[in-house]
Coordinates of C-alpha atoms and ligand atoms in Angstrom, one line a residue:
X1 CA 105.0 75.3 108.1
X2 CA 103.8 78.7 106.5
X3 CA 106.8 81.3 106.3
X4 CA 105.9 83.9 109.4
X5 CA 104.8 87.1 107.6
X6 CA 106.4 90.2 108.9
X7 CA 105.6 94.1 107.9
X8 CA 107.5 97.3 108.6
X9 CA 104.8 99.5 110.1
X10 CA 105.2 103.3 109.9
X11 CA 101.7 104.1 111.3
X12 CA 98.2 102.6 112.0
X13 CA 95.6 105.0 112.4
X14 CA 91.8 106.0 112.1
X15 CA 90.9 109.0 109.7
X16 CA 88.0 110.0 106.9
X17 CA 89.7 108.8 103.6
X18 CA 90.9 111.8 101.7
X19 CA 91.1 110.5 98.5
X20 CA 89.7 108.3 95.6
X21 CA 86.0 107.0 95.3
X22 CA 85.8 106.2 98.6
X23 CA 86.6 109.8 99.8
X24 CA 84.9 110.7 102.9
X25 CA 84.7 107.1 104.5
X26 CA 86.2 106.4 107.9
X27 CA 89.2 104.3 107.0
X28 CA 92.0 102.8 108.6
X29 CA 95.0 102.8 107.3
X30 CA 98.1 100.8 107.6
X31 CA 101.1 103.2 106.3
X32 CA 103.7 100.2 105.9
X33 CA 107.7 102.2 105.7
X34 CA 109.8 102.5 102.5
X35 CA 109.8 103.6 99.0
X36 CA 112.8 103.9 96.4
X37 CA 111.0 106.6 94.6
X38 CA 111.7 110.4 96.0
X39 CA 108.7 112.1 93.8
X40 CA 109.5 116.1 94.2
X41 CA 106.1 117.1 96.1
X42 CA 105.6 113.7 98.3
X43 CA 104.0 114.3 101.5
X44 CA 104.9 111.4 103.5
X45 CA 108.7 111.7 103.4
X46 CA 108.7 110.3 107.2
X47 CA 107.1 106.9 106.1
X48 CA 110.7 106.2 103.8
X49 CA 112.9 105.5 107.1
X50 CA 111.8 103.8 110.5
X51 CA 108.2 102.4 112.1
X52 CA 107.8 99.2 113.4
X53 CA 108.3 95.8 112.4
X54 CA 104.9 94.0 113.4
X55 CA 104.0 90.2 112.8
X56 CA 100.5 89.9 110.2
X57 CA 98.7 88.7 113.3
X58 CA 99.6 91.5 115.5
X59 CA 98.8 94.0 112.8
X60 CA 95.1 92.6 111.9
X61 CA 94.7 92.6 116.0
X62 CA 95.6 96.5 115.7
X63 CA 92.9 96.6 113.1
X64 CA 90.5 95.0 114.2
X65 CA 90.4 97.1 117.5
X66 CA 89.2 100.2 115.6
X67 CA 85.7 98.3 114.8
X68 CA 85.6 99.6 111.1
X69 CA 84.8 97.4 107.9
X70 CA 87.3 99.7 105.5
X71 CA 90.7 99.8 105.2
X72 CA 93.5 101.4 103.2
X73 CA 97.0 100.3 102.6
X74 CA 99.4 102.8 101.7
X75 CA 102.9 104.1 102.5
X76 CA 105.6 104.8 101.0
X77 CA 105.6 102.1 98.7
X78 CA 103.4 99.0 99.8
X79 CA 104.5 96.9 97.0
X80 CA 108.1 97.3 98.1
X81 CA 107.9 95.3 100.6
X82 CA 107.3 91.2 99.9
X83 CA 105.0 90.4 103.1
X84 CA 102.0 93.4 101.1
X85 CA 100.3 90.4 99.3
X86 CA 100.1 88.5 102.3
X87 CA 98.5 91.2 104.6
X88 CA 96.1 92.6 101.7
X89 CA 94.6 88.7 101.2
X90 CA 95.1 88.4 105.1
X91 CA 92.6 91.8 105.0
X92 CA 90.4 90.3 102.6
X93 CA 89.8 87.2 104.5
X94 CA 88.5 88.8 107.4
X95 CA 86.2 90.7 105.5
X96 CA 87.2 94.4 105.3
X97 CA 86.7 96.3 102.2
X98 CA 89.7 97.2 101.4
X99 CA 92.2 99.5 98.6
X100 CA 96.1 99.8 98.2
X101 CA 97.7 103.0 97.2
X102 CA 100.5 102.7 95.2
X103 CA 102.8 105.0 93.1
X104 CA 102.8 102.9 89.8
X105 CA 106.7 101.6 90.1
X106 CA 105.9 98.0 91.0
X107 CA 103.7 95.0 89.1
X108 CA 100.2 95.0 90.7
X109 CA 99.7 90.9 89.3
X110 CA 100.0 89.7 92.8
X111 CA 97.5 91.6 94.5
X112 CA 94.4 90.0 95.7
X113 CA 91.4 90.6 93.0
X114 CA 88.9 91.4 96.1
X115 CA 91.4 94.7 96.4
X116 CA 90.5 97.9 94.9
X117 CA 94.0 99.4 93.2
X118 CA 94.9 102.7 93.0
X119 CA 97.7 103.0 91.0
X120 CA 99.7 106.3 91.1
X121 CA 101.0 107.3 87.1
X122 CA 103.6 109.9 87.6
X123 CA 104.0 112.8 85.8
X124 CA 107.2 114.6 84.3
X125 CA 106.7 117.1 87.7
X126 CA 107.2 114.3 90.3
X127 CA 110.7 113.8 88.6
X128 CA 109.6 110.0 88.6
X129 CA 107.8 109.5 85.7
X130 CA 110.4 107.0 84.3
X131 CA 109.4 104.6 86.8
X132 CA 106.1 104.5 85.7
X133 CA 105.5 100.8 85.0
X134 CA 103.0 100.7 82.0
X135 CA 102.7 97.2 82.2
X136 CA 100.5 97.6 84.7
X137 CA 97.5 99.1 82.9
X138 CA 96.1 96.7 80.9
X139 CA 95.6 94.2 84.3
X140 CA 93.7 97.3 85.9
X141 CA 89.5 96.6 86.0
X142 CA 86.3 99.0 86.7
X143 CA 87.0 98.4 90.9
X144 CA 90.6 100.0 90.7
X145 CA 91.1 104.2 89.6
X146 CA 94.5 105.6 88.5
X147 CA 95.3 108.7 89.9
X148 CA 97.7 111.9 88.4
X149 CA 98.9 114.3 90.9
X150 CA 99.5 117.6 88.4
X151 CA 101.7 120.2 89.1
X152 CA 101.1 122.4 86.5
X153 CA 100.2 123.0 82.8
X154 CA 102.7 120.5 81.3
X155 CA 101.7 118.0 83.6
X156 CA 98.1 118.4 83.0
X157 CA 98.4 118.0 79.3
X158 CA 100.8 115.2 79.8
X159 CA 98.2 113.0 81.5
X160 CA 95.3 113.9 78.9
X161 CA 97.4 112.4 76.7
X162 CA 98.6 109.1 78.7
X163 CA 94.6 109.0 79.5
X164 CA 93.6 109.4 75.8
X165 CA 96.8 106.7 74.1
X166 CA 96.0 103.8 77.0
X167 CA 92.2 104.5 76.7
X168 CA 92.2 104.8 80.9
X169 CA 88.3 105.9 80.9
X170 CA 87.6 102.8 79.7
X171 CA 89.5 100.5 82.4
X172 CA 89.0 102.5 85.5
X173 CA 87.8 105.6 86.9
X174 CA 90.7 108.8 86.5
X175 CA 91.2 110.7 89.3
X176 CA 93.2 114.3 88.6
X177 CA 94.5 116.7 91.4
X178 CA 96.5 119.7 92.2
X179 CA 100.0 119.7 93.9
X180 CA 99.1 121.3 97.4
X181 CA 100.5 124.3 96.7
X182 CA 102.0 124.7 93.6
X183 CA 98.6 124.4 91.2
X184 CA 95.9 126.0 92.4
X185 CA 92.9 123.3 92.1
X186 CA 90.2 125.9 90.8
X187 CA 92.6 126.6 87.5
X188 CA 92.5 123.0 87.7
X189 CA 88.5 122.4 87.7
X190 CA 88.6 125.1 84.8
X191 CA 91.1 122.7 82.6
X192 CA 88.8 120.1 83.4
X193 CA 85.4 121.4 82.2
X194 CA 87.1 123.1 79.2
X195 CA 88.3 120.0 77.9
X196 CA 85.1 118.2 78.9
X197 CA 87.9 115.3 80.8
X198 CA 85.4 112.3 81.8
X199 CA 87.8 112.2 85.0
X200 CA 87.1 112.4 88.8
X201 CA 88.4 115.8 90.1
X202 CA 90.2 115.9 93.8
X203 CA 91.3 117.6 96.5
X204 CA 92.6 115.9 99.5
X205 CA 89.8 116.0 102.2
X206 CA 91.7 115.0 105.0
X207 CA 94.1 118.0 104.7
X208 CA 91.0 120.4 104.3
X209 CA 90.7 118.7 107.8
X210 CA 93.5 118.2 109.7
X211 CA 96.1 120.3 107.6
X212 CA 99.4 118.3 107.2
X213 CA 98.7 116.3 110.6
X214 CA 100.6 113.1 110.7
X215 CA 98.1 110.4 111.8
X216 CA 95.2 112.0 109.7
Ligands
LIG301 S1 105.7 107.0 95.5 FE1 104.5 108.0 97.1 S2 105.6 107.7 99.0 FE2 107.0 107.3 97.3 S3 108.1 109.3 97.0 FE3 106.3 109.2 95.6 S4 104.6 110.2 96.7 FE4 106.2 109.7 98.2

């Protein structure tokens, strides 16, 4: 008999994806609870400790209900925890269209090819950057996006130059954006179109929203 799949939930909810290609989508997302990494400017320091620990069945029932073909699985860390694979193919199956957010630290090999990756690469700012695992970008294809989160000048020339030496462009769309608060995102644009950067500028839309709402 198969080994009962279990996940530690933080949240399930409803919102208009924020981020990525798919920005502007209604989305549900299944925030699973945990991550080792403690990045400096993370916004979702509740999802390390707590939620819910709801059986794979239970959780696609929860999904389900909300009547909506996309769906997001982020945290915290997905990948830290060993039922992700499971729930993402589980997701796949029933026939959502669906993306994992990650932050870059774990191998990606596992994940269902029908899922869209996006895979965090940290900057020096995040104070992670060390755990980026590199190993993971030559596995990423044209349906996953990498994504730097830049907190200032250094940052910003940092990850022109991880996107230049791994060739990133030609894998994946890039997505940059600006620390909430610490980089101001027009100085950002400006970098952008000076340089002529063939990446995807953001902002996140669901805090030009809701603010810093949990649930949103
Ligand atoms: S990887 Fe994501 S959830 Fe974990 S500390 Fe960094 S920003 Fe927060």
């Amino acid at each position: 008999m198969a080994e009962a799949v279990n996940l530690r939930v933080s949240e399930v909810f409803l919102s208009i994806q924020g981020e990525t290609s798919r920005t502007g989508l209604p989305t549900v997302f299944i925030r699973l609870t945990g991550c080792p990494l403690r990045c400096r400017w993370c916004d979702t320091t509740y999802s390390f400790q707590g939620g819910e620990t709801i059986a794979l069945e239970e959780l696609l029932q929860q999904v389900a209900a909300f009547g909506i073909g996309t769906v997001c699985v982020t945290g915290g860390e997905p990948l830290a925890q060993k039922g992700c694979p499971a729930l993402l193919t589980a997701l796949c199956d029933e026939g959502y269209s669906v993306s994992l957010e990650t932050g870059g630290a774990y191998d990606i090999a596992a994940v269902d090819p029908r899922v869209s990756r996006i895979v965090d690469i940290k900057p020096p700012e995040s104070g992670e950057s060390e755990r980026n695992r590199w190993d993971n970008l030559p596995l990423l294809n044209p349906h996953d996006e990498v994504k730097f989160v830049l907190a200032n000048r250094a940052d910003y020339d940092w990850a022109c130059a991880a996107v230049r030496q791994h060739e990133l462009n030609a894998r994946c769309p890039v997505l940059f954006s600006p620390v909430q608060g610490e980089l101001d995102p027009q100085q950002l644009a400006e970098w952008i179109l000076a340089d002529r950067l063939p990446v995807r500028m953001q902002v996140q839309l669901h805090k030009v929203l809701w603010g810093n709402a949990r649930g949103k």
